[in-house]
Every structure is written in structure tokens, then in C-alpha cells.
Coordinates of C-alpha atoms in Angstrom, one line a residue:
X131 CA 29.6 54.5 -39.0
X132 CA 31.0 53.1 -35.6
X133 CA 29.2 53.9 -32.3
X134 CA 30.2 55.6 -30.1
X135 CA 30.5 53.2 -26.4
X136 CA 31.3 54.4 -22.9
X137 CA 32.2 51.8 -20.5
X138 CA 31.9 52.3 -16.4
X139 CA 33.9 50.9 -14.6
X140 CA 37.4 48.7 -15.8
X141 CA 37.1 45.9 -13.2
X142 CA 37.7 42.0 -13.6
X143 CA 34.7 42.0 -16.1
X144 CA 35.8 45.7 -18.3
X145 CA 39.1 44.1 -18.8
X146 CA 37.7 40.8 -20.0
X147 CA 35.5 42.5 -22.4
X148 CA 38.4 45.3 -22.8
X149 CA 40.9 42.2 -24.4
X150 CA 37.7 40.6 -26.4
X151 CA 37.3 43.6 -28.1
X152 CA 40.9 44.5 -28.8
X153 CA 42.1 41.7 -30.0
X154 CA 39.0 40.9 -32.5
X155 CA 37.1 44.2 -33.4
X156 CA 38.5 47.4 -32.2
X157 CA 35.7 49.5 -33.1
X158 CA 33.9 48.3 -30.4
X159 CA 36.6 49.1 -27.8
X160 CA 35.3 52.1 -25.6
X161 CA 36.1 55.5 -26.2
X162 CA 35.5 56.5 -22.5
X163 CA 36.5 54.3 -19.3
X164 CA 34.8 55.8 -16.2
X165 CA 36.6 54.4 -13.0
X166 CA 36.4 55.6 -9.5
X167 CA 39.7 55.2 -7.7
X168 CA 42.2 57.8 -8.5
X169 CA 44.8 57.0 -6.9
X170 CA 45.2 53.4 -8.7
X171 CA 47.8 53.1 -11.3
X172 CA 46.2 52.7 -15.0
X173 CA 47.2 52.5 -18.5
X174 CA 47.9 56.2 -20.0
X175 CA 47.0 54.6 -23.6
X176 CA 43.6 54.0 -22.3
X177 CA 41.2 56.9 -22.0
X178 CA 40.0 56.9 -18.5
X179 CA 38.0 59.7 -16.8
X180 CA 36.1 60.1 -13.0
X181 CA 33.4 62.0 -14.1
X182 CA 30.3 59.4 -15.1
X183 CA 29.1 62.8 -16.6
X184 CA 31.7 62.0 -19.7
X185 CA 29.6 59.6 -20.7
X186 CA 25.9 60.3 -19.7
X187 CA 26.0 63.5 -20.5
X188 CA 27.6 62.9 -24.0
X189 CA 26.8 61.7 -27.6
X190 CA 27.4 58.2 -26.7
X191 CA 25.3 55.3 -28.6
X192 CA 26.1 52.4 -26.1
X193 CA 26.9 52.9 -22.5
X194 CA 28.4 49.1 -20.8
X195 CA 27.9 49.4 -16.9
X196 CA 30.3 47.1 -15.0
X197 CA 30.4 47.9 -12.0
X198 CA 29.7 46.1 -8.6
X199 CA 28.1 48.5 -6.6
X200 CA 23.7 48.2 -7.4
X201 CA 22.8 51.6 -6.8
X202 CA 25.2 53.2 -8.4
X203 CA 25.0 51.2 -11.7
X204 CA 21.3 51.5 -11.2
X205 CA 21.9 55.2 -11.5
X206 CA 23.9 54.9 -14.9
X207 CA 21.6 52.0 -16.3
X208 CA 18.4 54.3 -15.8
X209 CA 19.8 57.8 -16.7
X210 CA 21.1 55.8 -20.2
X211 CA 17.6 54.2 -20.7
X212 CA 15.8 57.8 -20.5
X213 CA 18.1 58.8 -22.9
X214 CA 17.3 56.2 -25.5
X215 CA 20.5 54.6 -25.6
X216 CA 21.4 51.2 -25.9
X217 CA 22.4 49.8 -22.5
X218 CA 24.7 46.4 -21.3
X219 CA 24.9 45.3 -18.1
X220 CA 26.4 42.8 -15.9
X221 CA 25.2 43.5 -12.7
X222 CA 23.0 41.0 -11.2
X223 CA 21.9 42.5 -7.9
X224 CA 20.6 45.8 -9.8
X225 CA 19.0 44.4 -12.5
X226 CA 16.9 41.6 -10.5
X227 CA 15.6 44.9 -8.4
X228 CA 14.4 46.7 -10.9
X229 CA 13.6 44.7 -14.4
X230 CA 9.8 46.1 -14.6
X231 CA 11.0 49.6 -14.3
X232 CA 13.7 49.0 -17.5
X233 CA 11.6 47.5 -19.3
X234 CA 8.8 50.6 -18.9
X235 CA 11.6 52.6 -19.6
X236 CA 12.9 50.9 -23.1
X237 CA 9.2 51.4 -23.9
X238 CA 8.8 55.2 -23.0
X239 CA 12.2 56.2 -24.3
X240 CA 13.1 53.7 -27.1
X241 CA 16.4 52.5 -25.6
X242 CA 17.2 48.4 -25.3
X243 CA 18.8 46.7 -22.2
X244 CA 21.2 43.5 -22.6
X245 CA 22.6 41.5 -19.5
X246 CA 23.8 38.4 -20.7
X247 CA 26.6 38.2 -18.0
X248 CA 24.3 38.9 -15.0
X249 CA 22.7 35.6 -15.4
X250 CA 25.5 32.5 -15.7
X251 CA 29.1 34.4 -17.1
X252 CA 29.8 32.3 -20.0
X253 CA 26.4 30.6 -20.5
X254 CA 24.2 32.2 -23.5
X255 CA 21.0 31.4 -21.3
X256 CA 19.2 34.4 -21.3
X257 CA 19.7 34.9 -25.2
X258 CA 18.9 31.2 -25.2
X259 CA 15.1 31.6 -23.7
X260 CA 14.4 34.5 -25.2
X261 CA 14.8 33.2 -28.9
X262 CA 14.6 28.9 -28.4
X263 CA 11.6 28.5 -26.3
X264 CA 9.2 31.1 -28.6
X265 CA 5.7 29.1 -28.5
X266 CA 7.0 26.8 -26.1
X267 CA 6.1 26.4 -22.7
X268 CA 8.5 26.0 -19.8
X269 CA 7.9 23.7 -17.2
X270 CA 11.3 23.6 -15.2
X271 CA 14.7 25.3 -15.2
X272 CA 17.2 24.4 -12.5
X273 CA 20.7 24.5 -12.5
X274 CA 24.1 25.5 -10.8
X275 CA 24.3 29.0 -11.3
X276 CA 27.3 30.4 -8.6
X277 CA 30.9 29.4 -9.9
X278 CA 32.7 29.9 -6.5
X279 CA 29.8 28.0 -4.0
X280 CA 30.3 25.0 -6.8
X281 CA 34.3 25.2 -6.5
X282 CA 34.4 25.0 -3.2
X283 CA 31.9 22.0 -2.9
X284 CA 34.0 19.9 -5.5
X285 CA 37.3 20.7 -3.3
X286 CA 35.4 19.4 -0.7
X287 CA 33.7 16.2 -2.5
X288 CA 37.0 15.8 -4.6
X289 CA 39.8 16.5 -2.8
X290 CA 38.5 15.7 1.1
X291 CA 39.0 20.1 1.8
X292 CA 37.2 21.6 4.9
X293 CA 35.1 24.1 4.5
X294 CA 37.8 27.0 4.9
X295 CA 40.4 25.7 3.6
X296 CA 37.9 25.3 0.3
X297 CA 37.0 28.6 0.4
X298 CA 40.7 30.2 0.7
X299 CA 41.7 28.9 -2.2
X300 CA 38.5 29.7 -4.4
X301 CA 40.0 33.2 -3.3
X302 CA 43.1 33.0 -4.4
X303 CA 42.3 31.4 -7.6
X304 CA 39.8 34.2 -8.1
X305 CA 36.8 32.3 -7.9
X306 CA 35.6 34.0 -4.6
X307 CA 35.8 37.6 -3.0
X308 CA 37.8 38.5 -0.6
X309 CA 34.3 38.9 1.4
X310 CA 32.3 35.8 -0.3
X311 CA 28.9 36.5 1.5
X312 CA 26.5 36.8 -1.3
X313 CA 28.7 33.7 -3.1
X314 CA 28.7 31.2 0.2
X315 CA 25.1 32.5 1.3
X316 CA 22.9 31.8 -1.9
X317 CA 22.1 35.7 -2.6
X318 CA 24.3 35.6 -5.7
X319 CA 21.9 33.0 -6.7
X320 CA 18.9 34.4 -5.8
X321 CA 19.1 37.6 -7.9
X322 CA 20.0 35.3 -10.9
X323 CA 17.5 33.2 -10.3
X324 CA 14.9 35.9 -10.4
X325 CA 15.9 37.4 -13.6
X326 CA 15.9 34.0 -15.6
X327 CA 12.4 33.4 -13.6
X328 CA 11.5 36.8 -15.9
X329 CA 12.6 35.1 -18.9
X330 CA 11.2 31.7 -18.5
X331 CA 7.7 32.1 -17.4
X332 CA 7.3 35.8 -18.0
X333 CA 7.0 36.4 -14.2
X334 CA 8.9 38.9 -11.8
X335 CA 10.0 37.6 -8.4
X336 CA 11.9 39.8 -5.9
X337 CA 14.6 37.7 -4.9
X338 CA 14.2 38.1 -1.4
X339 CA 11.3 35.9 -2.4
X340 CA 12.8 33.2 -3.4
X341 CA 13.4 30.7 -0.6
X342 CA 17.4 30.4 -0.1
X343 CA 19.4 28.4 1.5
X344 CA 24.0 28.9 0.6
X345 CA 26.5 26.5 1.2
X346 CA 28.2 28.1 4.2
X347 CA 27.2 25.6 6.5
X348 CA 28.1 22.6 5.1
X349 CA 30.6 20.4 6.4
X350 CA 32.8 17.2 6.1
X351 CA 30.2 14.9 8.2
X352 CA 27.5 15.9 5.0
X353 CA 30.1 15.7 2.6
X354 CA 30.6 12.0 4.0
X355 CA 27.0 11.2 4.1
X356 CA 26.4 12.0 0.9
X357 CA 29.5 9.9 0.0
X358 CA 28.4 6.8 1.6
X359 CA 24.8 7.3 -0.8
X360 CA 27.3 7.8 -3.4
X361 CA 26.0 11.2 -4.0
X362 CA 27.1 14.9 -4.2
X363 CA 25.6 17.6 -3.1
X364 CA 25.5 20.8 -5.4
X365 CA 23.7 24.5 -5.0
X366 CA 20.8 24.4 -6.7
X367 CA 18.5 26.8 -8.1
X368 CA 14.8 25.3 -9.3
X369 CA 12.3 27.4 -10.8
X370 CA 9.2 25.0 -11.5
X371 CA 5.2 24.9 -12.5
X372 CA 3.0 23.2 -10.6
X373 CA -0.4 22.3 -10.1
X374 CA -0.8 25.2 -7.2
X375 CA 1.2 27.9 -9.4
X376 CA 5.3 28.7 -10.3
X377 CA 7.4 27.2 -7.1
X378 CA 10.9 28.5 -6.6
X379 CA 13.6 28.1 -4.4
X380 CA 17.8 27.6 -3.4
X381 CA 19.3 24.9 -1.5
X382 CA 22.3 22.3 -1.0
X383 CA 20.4 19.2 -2.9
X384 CA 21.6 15.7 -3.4
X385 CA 22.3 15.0 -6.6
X386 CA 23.5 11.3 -8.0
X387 CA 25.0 10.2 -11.4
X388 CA 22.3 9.5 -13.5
X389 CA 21.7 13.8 -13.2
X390 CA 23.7 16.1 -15.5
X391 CA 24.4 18.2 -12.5
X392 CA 26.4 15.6 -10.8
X393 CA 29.5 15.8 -13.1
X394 CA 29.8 19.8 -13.1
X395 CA 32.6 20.9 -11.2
X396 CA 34.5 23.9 -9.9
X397 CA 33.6 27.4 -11.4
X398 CA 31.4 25.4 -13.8
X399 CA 27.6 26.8 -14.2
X400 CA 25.2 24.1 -15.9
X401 CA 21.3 25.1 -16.6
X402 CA 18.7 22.4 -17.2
X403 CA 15.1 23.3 -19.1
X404 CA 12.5 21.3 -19.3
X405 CA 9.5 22.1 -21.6
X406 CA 7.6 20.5 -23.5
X407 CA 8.0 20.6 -27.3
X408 CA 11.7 20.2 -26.6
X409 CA 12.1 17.9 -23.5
X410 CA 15.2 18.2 -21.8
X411 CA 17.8 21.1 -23.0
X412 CA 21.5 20.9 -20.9
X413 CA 23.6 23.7 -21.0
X414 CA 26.7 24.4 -19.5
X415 CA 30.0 26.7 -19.6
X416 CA 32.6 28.7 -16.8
X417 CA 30.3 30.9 -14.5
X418 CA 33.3 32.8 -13.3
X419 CA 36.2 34.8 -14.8
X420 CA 37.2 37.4 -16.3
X421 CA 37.1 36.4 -20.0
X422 CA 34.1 34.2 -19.6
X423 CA 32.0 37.1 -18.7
X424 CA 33.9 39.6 -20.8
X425 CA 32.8 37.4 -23.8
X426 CA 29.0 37.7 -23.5
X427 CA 29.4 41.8 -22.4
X428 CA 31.3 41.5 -25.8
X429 CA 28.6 38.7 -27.4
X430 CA 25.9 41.6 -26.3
X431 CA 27.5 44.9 -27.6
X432 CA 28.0 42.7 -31.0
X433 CA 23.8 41.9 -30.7
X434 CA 23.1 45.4 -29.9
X435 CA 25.1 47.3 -32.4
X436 CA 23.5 44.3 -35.2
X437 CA 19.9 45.8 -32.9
X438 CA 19.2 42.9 -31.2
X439 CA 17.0 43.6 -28.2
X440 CA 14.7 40.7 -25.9
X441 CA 11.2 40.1 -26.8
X442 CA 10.5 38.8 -23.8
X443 CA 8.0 36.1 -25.4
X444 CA 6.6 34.6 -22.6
X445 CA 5.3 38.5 -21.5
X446 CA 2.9 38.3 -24.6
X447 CA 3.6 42.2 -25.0
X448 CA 2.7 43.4 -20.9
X449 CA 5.0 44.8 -18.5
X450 CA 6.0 42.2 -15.8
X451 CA 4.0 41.6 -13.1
X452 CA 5.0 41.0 -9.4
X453 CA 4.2 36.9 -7.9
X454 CA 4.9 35.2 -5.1
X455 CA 6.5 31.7 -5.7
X456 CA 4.5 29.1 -4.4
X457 CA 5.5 27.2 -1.2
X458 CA 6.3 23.7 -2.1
X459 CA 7.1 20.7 1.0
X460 CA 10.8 19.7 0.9
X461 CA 12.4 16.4 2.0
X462 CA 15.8 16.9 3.4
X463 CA 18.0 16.3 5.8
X464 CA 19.0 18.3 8.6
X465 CA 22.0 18.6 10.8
X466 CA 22.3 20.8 14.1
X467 CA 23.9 20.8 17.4
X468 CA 21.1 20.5 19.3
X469 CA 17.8 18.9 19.4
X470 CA 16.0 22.1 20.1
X471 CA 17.2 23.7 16.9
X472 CA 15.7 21.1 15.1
X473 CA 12.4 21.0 17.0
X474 CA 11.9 24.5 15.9
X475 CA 12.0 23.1 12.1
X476 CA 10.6 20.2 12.5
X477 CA 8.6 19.2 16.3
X478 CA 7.8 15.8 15.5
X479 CA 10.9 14.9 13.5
X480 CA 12.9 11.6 14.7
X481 CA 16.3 12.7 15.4
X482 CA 19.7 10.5 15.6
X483 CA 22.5 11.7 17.5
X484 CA 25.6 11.0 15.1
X485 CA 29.4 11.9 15.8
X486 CA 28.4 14.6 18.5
X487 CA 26.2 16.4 16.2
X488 CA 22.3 16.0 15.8
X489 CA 20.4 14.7 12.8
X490 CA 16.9 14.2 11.1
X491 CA 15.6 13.6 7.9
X492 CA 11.9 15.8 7.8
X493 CA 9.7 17.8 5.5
X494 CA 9.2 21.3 5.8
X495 CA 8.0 24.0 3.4
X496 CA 10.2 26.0 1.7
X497 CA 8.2 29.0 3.1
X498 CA 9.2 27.7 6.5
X499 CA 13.0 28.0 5.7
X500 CA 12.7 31.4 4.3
X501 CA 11.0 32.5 7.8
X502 CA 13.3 31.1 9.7
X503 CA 16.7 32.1 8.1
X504 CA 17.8 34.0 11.3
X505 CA 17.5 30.6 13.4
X506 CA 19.1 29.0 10.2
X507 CA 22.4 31.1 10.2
X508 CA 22.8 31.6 13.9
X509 CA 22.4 28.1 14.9
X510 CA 24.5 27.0 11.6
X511 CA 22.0 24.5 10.8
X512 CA 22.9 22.9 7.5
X513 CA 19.8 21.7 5.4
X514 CA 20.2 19.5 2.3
X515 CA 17.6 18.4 0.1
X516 CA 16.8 14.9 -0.6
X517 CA 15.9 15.6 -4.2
X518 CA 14.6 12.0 -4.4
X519 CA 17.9 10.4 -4.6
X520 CA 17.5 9.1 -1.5
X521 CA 15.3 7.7 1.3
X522 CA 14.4 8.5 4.7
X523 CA 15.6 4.9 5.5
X524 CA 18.6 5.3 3.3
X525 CA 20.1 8.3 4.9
X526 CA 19.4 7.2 8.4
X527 CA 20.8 3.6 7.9
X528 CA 24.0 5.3 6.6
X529 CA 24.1 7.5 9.8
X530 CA 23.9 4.5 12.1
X531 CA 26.0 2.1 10.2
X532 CA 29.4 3.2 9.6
X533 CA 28.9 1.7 6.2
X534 CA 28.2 2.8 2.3
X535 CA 25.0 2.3 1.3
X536 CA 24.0 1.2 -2.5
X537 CA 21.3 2.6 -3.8
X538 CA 19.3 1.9 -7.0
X539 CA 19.2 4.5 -9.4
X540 CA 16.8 2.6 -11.9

């Protein structure tokens, strides 16, 4: 017998699923599309209501939330869970808020919750750690997980693009909103970050944890610095065990050829895992777009209806339980424009004075960027890790000499 699926909200997302569906299974097209906006022209063949009461309060078997705002879909996601249903979701913000309380809930009520899109669009990842890595341990995941902060940083690397003139065009090519904040800023990032932090060490982190740095401050002058390393610079995430405990953070990070990450471009997402009975796993796929992320809402609801749900392994059968990452020291460079801003990171740092805008290269603790975001963002201070791709000498060399540098990568 088919189930019965409601479907909130018919956005970018809905209408990727939406076509999946349609064009390969139509029993899993929605019976009920719950939208918001009345006064927006829609399809009369589609069956469209503004009551989310159509659906919660109805004999559905699978309710898909895709919607953008958190507390609303928060809302939907738990009032389907009490109910026992089988839940999909795509939104990222919600679901890195309140993971522990869905998973009590599936427990209490009997329901399952799939998110496959909220993680990396078209990557499988989440699937992907809960059923590879089973008696496995996982030492590191990092990756580029934000489509539209990577486009913009290959315009910039590839095609010589400022900054804005970058991030106009992810927009109108649909890779960024029309207000990019949580894309440009690293938030985006942060809540994925903390859900696959769930998945791969059986740990919950809020996100506003997580040390993060975005792109939004980087300009030509890095873009050329890293050029005359021959590097790129890339958003990444790192999730990583130590001997002090599970670090985590988000930052612009050199990256050169011999890494994967180098050669992922555009709205391209890319995950590395490092464990250790498999070594180095690679994945990567579009983060962004419409069918992309319709296909693993689709690639879930086919899972759930077969009664697929996670096992979250690596939680050896407990609820989650709240850490805080570990603080880990960082070499990277910094740019400012003025001394003083970078005294307040880094007093003793030497600092070179470079095309009218001050530069260092310094350690400082990933705790110490998080505390001082406000200084970060008002001063526009871009910070880029070295990632050990280059050196101290390297970078400041390349500053003073209006030269490339060659360095080994052996």
C-alpha cells in the first residue's frame, strides 16, 4: 500500500524532490504541499494548502519539512516525531539545535528522522558514516561543505574576481541568497559541521561552539599571496581527535596540490575521512541546487518507506551528550589595517606593512578567534590558516619580494 506523504513547504529544494519523484516514482509524490505565501501564483494540478494542520493533524505516514525558517520547521519536525511518523528534513540550522531532543523523541514515540540534505546537498555522507565506518574509528573529517563561499573563492582564484563582483554572480547563478550572511560568514558551515560531528564521533556540539571563521573578508592581496605559494585557499571545516580530546573548528586554510581539496571548485562540496581500518576515504558531489538536494530528500523518502532509519553507531545505544571542542593553536596569517588590530590577536607578533595594509604570520588558539569574532568582523581582519603548506619564512619572503615563491611539496 503507498504512504501517504505531506510535504511543507515547495521551495528550491520541494521542487527538486517534487521533479525526482515525478518523473521516476509517482507514488512518492506528495499528496499535500503546505506553502505560506498566498498570494504567489502556483500550479492548480498540484494540491497546495496553508494550513500545516492538513498534514499534522492527518493520517499521513511521512511528513518532508523543507522549509528555511528553524523554528518553524522545528515545530513541524517535532509535532511529526510525537506522532510516530516518519520524518525528512533538510534544514540545517534546526536540526544542528536540537538533534538530542529527536533522537529522545524517535525513542519515546517510535517515529525515525532522515536529513541527508542538511549535511552536503548531493553528497551521501551522513548515510555514508552511519553504515561504512560501523566498528571503525574516526580520527578526522574535514572538508568543503558551503557551495556558494567555494564558488565565490574559485571566481576569485580562477578568474581574478573581487570579492563582490564574486559574490553577485554566485547570486544570480543561484548559488548564493539574496542575503548570503550565513553562506559568506561560516554559519552555514558550522551547523553542518555539528551534525556530522554527531555522526562521526558520536558527540553533540552546539555550533556556536565550533570556532568559525567565513570568507567575507577575503581579498585580492590574499588571493595573490596564496598565488605566489602556489596555493588556494578554500573554507574548511575540520573535525579531529587529539591527544587532549575532539578539536573542531572553520577557517579560510591554505590548501596546495598534493590535497584533494585543492581541485574542488565552485558549488562543489568534497568530505575527507580519515580512520583507521580504512585510511583515507574522498568524497565529493554539487553542495548546491535544486536537484542535487532534491535527490537525497528523494534518496531518503525511498530509505524510509524500505524503513531505513540511523543507528547512530558510534553512540553505542545512549542519547548524545553535550562537549566542548577542544582548543587547538593555529598557524596563520593575518591581514588588518592597522597594527593595533593585530596586537589584540597576537601582542608579540612581527608585523610587515605590505601594499598599505598590515600583515603577520602568528599562532593563536582557536578559542581565541571565537572570543574575539566582534573585533574580527568589525575591523575586517582576514585570518587564513597555514595548514602546513607553508612557512612563516615562506609567506613573509613572498610579502617582501614581489616574487613567486616555490615551495616543496615532498
Amino acid at each position: 500500500m503507498a504512504k501517504q506523504i505531506g510535504l511543507f513547504g515547495f521551495g528550491v529544494v520541494g521542487q527538486g524532490y517534487y521533479s525526482i519523484a515525478k518523473k521516476h516514482q509517482q507514488n512518492l509524490l506528495p499528496k499535500t504541499i503546505v506553502v505560506q505565501n498566498k498570494k504567489k501564483e502556483r500550479n492548480p494540478e498540484l494540491s497546495f494548502s496553508f494550513d500545516p494542520n492538513d498534514i499534522l493533524k492527518s493520517n499521513y505516514d511521512i511528513g518532508l519539512e523543507l522549509i528555511s525558517d528553524p523554528e518553524e520547521a522545528y515545530h513541524y519536525v517535532s509535532a511529526l516525531l510525537k506522532s510516530g511518523k516518519k520524518v525528512i528534513s533538510a534544514n540545517k540550522k534546526m536540526l544542528a539545535a536540537h538533534l538530542p531532543e529527536f533522537l529522545q523523541l524517535e525513542k519515546e514515540f517510535g517515529g525515525s528522522l532522515l536529513y541527508e540534505a542538511a549535511a552536503a546537498a548531493g553528497i551521501p555522507i551522513i548515510t555514508t558514516l552511519d553504515t561504512h565506518f560501523a566498528g571503525d574509528q574516526i580520527e578526522t573529517l574535514e572538508g568543503i561543505l558551503n557551495g556558494s563561499s567555494n564558488y565565490i573563492l574559485s571566481q576569485l582564484f580562477e578568474e581574478g574576481l573581487t570579492f563582490d563582483e564574486a559574490l553577485k554572480l554566485a547570486q544570480d547563478n543561484g548559488f548564493a541568497e539574496a542575503d548570503p550572511t550565513l553562506d559568506i560568514n561560516g554559519s552555514d558551515v558550522s551547523s553542518k559541521l555539528a551534525i556530522l560531528i554527531l555522526h562521526a564521533f558520536g558527540k553533540f556540539v552546539h555550533e556556536k561552539d565550533i570556532p568559525t571563521l567565513g570568507v567575507q573578508h577575503i581579498r585580492k592581496e590574499d588571493v595573490i599571496l596564496a598565488q605566489k605559494l602556489g596555493l588556494k585557499i578554500k573554507l574548511i571545516a575540520k573535525a579531529q581527535i587529539t591527544a587532549d580530546g575532539i578539536t573542531a573548528y572553520i577557517l579560510p586554510t591554505l590548501v596546495n596540490p598534493k590535497n584533494a581539496l585543492y581541485w574542488v571548485e565552485n558549488e562543489y562540496n568534497s568530505i575527507k575521512v580519515i580512520s583507521q581500518n580504512l585510511g583515507e576515504q574522498f568524497y565529493k558531489g554539487k553542495g548546491a541546487g535544486s536537484l542535487p538536494t532534491g535527490a537525497s530528500v528523494y534518496a531518503d523518502l525511498t530509505k524510509s518507506e524500505r524503513g531505513y532509519s540511523y543507528s547512530y553507531d558510534k553512540l553505542n545505544g545512549e542519547l548524545p551528550k553535550t562537549f566542548q571542542p577542544k582548543s587547538k593553536n593555529l598557524e596563520v596569517i593575518v591581514r588588518a589595517h592597522s597594527e593595533s588590530a593585530i596586537k589584540s590577536l597576537a601582542p608579540e607578533a612581527e608585523i610587515v606593512l605590505h601594499q598599505e595594509a598590515y600583515w603577520s604570520v602568528a599562532t593563536i588558539s582557536a578559542q581565541l578567534l571565537q572570543e574575539k569574532q566582534t573585533l574580527i568582523q568589525e575591523e575586517e581582519i582576514s585570518i587564513v590558516a597555514l595548514n602546513e603548506t607553508a612557512t612563516k619564512k615562506d609567506v613573509l619572503q613572498a610579502l617582501k619580494e614581489e616574487v613567486n615563491i616555490t615551495i616543496s611539496l615532498n
